[in-house]
CSV table of C-alpha atoms and ligand atoms in Angstrom, one decimal:
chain,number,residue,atom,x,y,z
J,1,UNK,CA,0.0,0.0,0.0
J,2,UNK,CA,1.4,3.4,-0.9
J,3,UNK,CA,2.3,5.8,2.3
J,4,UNK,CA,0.1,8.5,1.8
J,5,UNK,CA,-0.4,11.6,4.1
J,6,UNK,CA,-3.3,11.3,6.6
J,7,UNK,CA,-6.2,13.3,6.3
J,8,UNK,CA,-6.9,15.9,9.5
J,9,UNK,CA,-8.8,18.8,7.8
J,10,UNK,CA,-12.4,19.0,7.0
J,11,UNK,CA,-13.4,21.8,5.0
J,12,UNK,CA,-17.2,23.1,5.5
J,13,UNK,CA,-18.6,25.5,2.6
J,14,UNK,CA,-21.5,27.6,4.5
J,15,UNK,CA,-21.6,30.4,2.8
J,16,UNK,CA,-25.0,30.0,0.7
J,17,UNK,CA,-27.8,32.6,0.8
J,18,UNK,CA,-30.4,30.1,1.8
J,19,UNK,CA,-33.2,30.8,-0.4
J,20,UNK,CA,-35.1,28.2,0.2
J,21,UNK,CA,-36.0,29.1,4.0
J,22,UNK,CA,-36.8,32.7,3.1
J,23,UNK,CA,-38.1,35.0,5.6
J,24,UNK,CA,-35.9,32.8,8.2
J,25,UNK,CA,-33.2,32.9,6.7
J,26,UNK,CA,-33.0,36.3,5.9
J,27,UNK,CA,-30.9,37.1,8.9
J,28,UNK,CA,-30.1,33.7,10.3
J,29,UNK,CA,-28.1,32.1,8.2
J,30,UNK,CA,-29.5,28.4,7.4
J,31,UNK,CA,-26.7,26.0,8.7
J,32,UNK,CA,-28.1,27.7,12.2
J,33,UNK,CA,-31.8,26.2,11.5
J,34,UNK,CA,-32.1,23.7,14.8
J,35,UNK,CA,-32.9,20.1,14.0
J,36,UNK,CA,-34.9,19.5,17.2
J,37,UNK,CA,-32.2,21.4,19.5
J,38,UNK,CA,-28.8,21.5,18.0
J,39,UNK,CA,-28.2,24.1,14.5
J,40,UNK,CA,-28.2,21.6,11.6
J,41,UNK,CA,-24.2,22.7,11.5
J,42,UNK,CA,-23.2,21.1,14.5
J,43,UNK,CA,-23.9,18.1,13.7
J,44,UNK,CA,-21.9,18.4,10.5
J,45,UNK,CA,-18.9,19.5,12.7
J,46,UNK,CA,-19.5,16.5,15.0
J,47,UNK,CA,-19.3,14.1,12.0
J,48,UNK,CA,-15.9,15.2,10.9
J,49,UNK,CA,-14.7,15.3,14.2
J,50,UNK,CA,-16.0,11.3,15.3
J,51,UNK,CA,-13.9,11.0,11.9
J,52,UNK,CA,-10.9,12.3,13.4
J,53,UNK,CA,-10.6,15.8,11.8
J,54,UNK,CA,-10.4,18.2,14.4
J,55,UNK,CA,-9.4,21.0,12.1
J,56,UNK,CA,-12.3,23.1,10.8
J,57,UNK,CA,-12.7,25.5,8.5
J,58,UNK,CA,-15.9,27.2,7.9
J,59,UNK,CA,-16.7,29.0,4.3
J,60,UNK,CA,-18.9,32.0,5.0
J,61,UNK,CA,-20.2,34.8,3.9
J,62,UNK,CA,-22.2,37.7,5.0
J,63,UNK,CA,-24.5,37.2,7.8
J,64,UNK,CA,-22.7,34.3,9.0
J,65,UNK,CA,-21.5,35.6,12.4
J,66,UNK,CA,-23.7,33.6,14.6
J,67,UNK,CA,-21.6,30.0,13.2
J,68,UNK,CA,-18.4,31.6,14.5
J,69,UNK,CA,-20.2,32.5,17.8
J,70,UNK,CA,-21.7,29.2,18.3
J,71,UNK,CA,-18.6,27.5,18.4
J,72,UNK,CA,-17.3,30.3,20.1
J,73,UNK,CA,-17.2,30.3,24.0
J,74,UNK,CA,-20.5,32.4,25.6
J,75,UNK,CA,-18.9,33.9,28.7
J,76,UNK,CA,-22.0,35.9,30.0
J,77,UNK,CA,-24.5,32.6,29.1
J,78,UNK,CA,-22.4,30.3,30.8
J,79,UNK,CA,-21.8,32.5,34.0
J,80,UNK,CA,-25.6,32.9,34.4
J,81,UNK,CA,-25.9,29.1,33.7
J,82,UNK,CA,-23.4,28.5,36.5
J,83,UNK,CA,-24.9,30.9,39.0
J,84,UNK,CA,-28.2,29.0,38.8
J,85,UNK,CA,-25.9,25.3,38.7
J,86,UNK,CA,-27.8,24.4,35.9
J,87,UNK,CA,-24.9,22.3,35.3
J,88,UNK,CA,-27.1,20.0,32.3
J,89,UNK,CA,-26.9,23.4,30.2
J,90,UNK,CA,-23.4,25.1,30.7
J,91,UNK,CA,-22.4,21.4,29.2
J,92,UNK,CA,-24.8,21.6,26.2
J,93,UNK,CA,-23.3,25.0,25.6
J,94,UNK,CA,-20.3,24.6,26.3
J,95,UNK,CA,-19.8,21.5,23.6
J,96,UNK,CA,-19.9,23.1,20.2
J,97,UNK,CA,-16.9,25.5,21.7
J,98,UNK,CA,-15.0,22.6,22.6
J,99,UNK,CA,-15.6,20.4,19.4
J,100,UNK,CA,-13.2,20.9,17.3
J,101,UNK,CA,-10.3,24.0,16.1
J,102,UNK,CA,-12.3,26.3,14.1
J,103,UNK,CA,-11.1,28.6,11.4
J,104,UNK,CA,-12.8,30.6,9.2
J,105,UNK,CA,-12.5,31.9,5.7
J,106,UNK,CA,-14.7,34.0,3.8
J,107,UNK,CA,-16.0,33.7,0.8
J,108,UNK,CA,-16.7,37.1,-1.0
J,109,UNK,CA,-17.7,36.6,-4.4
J,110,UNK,CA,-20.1,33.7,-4.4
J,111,UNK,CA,-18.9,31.8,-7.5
J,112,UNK,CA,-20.1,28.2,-7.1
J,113,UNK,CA,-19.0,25.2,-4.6
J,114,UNK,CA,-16.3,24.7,-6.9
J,115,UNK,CA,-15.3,28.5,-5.7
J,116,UNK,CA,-15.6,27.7,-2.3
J,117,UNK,CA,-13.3,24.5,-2.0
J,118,UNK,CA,-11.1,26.8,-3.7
J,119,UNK,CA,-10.7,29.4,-0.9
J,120,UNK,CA,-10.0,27.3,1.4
J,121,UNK,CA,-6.4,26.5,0.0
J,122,UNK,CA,-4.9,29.0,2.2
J,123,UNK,CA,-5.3,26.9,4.9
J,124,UNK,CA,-5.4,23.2,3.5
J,125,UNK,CA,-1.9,23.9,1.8
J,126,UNK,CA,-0.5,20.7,0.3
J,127,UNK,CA,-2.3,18.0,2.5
J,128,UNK,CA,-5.7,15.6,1.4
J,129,UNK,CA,-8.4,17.2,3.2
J,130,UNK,CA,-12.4,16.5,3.6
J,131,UNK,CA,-15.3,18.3,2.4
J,132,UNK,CA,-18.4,18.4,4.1
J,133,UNK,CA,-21.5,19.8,2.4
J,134,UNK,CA,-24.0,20.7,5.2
J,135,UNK,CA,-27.7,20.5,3.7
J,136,UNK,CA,-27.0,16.7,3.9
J,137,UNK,CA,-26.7,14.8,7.1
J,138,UNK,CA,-25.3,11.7,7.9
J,139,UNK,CA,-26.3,9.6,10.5
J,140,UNK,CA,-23.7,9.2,13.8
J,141,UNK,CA,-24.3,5.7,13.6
J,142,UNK,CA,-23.1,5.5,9.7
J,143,UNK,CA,-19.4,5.8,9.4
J,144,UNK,CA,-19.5,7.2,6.1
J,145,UNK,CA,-16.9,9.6,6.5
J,146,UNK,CA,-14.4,7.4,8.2
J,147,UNK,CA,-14.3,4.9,5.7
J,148,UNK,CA,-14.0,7.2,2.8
J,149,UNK,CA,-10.9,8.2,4.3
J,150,UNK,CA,-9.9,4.4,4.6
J,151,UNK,CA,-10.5,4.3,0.8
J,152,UNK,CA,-8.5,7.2,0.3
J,153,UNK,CA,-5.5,5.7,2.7
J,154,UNK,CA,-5.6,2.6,0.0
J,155,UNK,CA,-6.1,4.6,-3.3
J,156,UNK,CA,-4.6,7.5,-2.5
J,157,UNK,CA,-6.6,10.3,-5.4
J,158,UNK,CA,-10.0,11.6,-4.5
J,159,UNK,CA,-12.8,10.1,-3.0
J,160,UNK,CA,-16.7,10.8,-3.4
J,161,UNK,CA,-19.6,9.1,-1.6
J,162,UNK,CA,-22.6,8.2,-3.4
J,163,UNK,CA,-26.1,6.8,-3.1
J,164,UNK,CA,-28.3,5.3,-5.4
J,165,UNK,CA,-31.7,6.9,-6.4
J,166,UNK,CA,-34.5,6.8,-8.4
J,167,UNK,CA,-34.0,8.1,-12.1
J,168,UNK,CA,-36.2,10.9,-11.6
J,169,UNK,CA,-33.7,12.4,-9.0
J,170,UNK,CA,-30.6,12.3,-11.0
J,171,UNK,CA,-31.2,15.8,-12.2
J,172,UNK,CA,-30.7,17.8,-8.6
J,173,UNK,CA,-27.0,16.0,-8.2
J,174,UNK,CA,-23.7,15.6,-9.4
J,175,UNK,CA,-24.0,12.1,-11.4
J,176,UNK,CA,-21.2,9.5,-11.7
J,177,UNK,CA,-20.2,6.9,-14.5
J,178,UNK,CA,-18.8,3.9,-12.0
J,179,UNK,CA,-16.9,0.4,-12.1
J,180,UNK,CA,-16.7,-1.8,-10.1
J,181,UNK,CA,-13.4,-2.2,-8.0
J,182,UNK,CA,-12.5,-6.1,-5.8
J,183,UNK,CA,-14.3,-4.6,-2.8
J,184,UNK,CA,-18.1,-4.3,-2.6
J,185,UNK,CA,-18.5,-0.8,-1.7
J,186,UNK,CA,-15.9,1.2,-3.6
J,187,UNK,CA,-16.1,1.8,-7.4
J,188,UNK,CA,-14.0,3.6,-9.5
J,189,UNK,CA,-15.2,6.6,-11.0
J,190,UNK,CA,-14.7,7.5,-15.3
J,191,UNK,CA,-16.8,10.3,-15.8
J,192,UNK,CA,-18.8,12.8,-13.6
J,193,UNK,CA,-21.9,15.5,-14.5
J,194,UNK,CA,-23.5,17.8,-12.6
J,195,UNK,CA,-27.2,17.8,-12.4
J,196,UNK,CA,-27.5,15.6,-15.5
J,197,UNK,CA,-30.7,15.1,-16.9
J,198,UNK,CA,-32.2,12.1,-17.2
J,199,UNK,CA,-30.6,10.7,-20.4
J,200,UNK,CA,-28.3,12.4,-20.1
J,201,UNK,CA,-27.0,10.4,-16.6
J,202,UNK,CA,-24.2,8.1,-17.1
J,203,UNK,CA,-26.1,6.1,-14.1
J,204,UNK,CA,-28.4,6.2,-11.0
J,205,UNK,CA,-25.5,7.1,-8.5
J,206,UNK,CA,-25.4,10.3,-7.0
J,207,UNK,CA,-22.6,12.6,-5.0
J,208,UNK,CA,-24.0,13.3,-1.8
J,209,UNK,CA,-22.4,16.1,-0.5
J,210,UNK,CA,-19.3,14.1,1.3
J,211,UNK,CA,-15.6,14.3,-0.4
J,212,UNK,CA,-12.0,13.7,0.3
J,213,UNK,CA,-9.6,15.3,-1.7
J,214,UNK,CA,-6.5,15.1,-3.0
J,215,UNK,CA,-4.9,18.8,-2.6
J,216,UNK,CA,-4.4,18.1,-6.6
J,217,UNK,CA,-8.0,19.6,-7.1
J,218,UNK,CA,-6.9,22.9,-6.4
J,219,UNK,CA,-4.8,23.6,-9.6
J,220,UNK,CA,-7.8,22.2,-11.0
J,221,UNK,CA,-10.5,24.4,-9.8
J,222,UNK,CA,-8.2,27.6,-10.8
J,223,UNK,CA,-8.5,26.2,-14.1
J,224,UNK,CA,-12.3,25.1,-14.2
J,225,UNK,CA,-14.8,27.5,-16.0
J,226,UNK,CA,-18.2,27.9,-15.1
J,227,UNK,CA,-20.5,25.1,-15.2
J,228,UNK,CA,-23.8,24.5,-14.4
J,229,UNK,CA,-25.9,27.5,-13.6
J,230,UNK,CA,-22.7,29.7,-14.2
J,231,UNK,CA,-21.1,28.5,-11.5
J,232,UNK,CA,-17.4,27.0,-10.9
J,233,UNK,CA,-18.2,23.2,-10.0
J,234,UNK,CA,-16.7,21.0,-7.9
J,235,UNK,CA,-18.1,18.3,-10.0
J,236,UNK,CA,-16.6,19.5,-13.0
J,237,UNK,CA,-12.9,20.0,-11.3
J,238,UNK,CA,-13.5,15.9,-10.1
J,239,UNK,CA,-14.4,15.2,-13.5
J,240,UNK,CA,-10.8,16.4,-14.6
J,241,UNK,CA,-9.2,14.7,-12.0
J,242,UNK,CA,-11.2,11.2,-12.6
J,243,UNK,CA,-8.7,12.0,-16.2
J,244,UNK,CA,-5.7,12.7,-14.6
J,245,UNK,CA,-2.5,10.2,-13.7
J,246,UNK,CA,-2.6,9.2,-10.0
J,247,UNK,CA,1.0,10.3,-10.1
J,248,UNK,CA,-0.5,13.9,-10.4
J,249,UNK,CA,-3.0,13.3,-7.5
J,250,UNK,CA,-5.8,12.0,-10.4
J,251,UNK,CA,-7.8,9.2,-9.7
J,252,UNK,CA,-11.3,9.5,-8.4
J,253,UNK,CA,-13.3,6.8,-6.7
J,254,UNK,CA,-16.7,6.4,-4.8
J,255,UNK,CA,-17.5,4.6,-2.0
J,256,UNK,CA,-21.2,3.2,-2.1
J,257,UNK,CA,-23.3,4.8,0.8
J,258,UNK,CA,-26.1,2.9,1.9
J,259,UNK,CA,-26.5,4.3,5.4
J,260,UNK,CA,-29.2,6.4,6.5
J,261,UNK,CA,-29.1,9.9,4.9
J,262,UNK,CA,-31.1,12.9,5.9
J,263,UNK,CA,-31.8,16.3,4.1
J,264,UNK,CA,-31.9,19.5,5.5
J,265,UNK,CA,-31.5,21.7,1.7
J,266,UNK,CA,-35.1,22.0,1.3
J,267,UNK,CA,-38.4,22.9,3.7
J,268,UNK,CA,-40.4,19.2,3.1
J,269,UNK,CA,-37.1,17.2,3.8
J,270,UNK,CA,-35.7,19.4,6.7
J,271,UNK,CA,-38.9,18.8,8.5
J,272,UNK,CA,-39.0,14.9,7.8
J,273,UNK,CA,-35.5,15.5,9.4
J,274,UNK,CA,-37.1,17.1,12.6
J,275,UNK,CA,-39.4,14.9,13.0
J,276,UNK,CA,-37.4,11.7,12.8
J,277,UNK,CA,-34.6,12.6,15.1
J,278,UNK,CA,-37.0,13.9,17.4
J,279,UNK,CA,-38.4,10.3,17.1
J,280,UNK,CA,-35.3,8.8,18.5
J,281,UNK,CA,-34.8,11.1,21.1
J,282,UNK,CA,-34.9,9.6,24.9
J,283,UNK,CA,-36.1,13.0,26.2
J,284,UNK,CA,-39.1,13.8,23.5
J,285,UNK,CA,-40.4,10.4,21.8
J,286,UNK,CA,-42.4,9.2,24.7
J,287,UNK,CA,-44.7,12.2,24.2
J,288,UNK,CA,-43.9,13.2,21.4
J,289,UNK,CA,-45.1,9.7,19.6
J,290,UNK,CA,-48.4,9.2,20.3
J,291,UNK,CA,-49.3,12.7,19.9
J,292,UNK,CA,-47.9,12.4,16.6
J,293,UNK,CA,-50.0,9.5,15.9
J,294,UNK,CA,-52.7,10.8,16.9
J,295,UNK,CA,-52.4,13.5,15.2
J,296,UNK,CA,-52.0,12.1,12.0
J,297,UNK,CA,-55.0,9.8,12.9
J,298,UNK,CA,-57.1,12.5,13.5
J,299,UNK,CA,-56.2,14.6,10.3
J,300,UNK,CA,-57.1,11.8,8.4
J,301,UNK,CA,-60.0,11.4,10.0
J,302,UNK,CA,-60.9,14.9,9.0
I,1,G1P,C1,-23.9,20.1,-4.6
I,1,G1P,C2,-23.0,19.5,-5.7
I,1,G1P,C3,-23.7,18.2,-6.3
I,1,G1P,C4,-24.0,17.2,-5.1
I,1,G1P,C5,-24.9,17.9,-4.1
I,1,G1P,C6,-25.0,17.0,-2.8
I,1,G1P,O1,-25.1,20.6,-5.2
I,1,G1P,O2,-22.8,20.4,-6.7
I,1,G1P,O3,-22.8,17.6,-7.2
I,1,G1P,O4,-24.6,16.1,-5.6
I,1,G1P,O5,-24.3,19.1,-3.6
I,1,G1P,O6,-25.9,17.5,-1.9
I,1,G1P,P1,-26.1,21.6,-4.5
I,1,G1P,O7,-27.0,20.8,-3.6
I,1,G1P,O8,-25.2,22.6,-3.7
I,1,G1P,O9,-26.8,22.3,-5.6
């Protein structure tokens, strides 16, 4: 097995407008929408760091202060917690500042996810490093993350995850053309598209927003024109690199996700997201259940 170097950096692009969630997000950004109690974002950030990478950095943008001070400490919040010894509460607050090492980049010109990978080179410098794409979350449970970076310890290159949907859904994704590879789950990517549509897609397997890469994919980007919807794609920069020698840092491969995936991109899916961690939650379900069922019993009933 080739020695490559380790991967320790997760890189976090947050630095969209958040359309979607309109009024809220108008001044909240919408990595900070809570799923059930904790910002969607935080979760992210826990992922990367059960994956080992305890070096963060966030791509914002305008309006994005409240990320930095939620992993930020809260001096006056937790003095007032500690003066009433609600001790259950200073920890809840005080574990997003204690995750992980935070840094932060911004992003200026929004020019595409593509654009964003880009600024963070900066910091990443010559090392493999993770992406992490936060409208999708992964559950704790799943080690997605961790083996991708396993696959990329083997292959060395770049590594995407994907998921299998139905054909209809091709078009909101970046789309790979696979082969298979001697271990079940990891396949070997040829070609790549960006919300292909449906003949156009070389197959049903999507990205889903979870990437290692080789620091290769910067030279790339710099070099990748505007894609789909005018923007610089990461997609499109993978798709070069699935081309390029391995000797180069080419070499592109996907490992096969077929964990439990939630969404939190678009209003219908973030609130089937609520509602099913809310499910498993020790502290809500046991109320929170059978009101649900009945509620649903009684609106069809109506
Ligand atoms: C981005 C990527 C796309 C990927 C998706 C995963 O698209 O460009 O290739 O499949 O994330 O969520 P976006 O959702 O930002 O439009």
């Amino acid at each position: 097995m080739a020695d490559y170097q380790p991967v320790l950096k997760a890189v976090v692009p947050a630095a969209g407008l958040g359309t979607r969630f309109l009024p809220a997000t108008k001044a909240t950004p919408k990595e900070m929408l809570p799923v059930v109690d904790k910002p969607a974002i935080q979760y992210v950030v826990e992922e990367a760091v059960s994956a080992g990478l305890h070096d963060v950095l966030m791509i914002t943008g305008r309006s994005k202060r409240s990320i930095e001070d939620h992993f930020d400490r809260a001096y006056e919040l937790e003095e007032a917690l500690r003066a009433k010894g609600d001790e259950q509460r200073l920890a809840a607050v005080r574990e997003s500042s204690d995750l992980a090492t935070m840094h932060y980049v911004r992003q200026g010109d929004p020019r595409g996810l593509g654009h964003a990978v880009h600024c963070a080179r900066g910091h990443v410098g010559n090392e493999p490093f993770a992406v992490l794409l936060g409208d999708d979350m992964i559950d704790a449970r799943d080690k997605l993350l961790t083996r991708m970076i396993e696959v990329r310890q083997r292959y060395g290159g770049s590594v995407v995850a994907l998921q299998e949907v139905a054909p209809d859904q091709v078009s909101s994704y970046g789309c790979a053309a696979i082969t298979g590879t001697d271990e079940d789950d990891v396949v070997r990517i040829t070609d790549l598209v960006e919300k292909p549509s449906v003949e156009e897609a070389p197959s049903n397997w999507i990205i889903i927003g979870r990437y290692v890469c080789d620091p290769a994919v910067f030279d790339v980007l710099e070099k990748t024109p505007p894609g789909r919807g005018g923007e610089i794609q990461l997609t499109d920069a993978l798709r070069t690199l699935a081309d390029t020698p391995a000797e180069e840092g080419g070499g592109v491969y996907g490992v096969k996700f077929r964990g439990r995936r939630y969404d939190t991109g678009n209003k219908l899916e973030y609130l089937r997201t609520v509602v099913q961690f809310a499910s498993e939650r020790d502290d809500l379900a046991p109320e929170f259940m059978p009101w649900l069922r009945e509620f649903v019993a009684r609106h069809d009933a109506s």
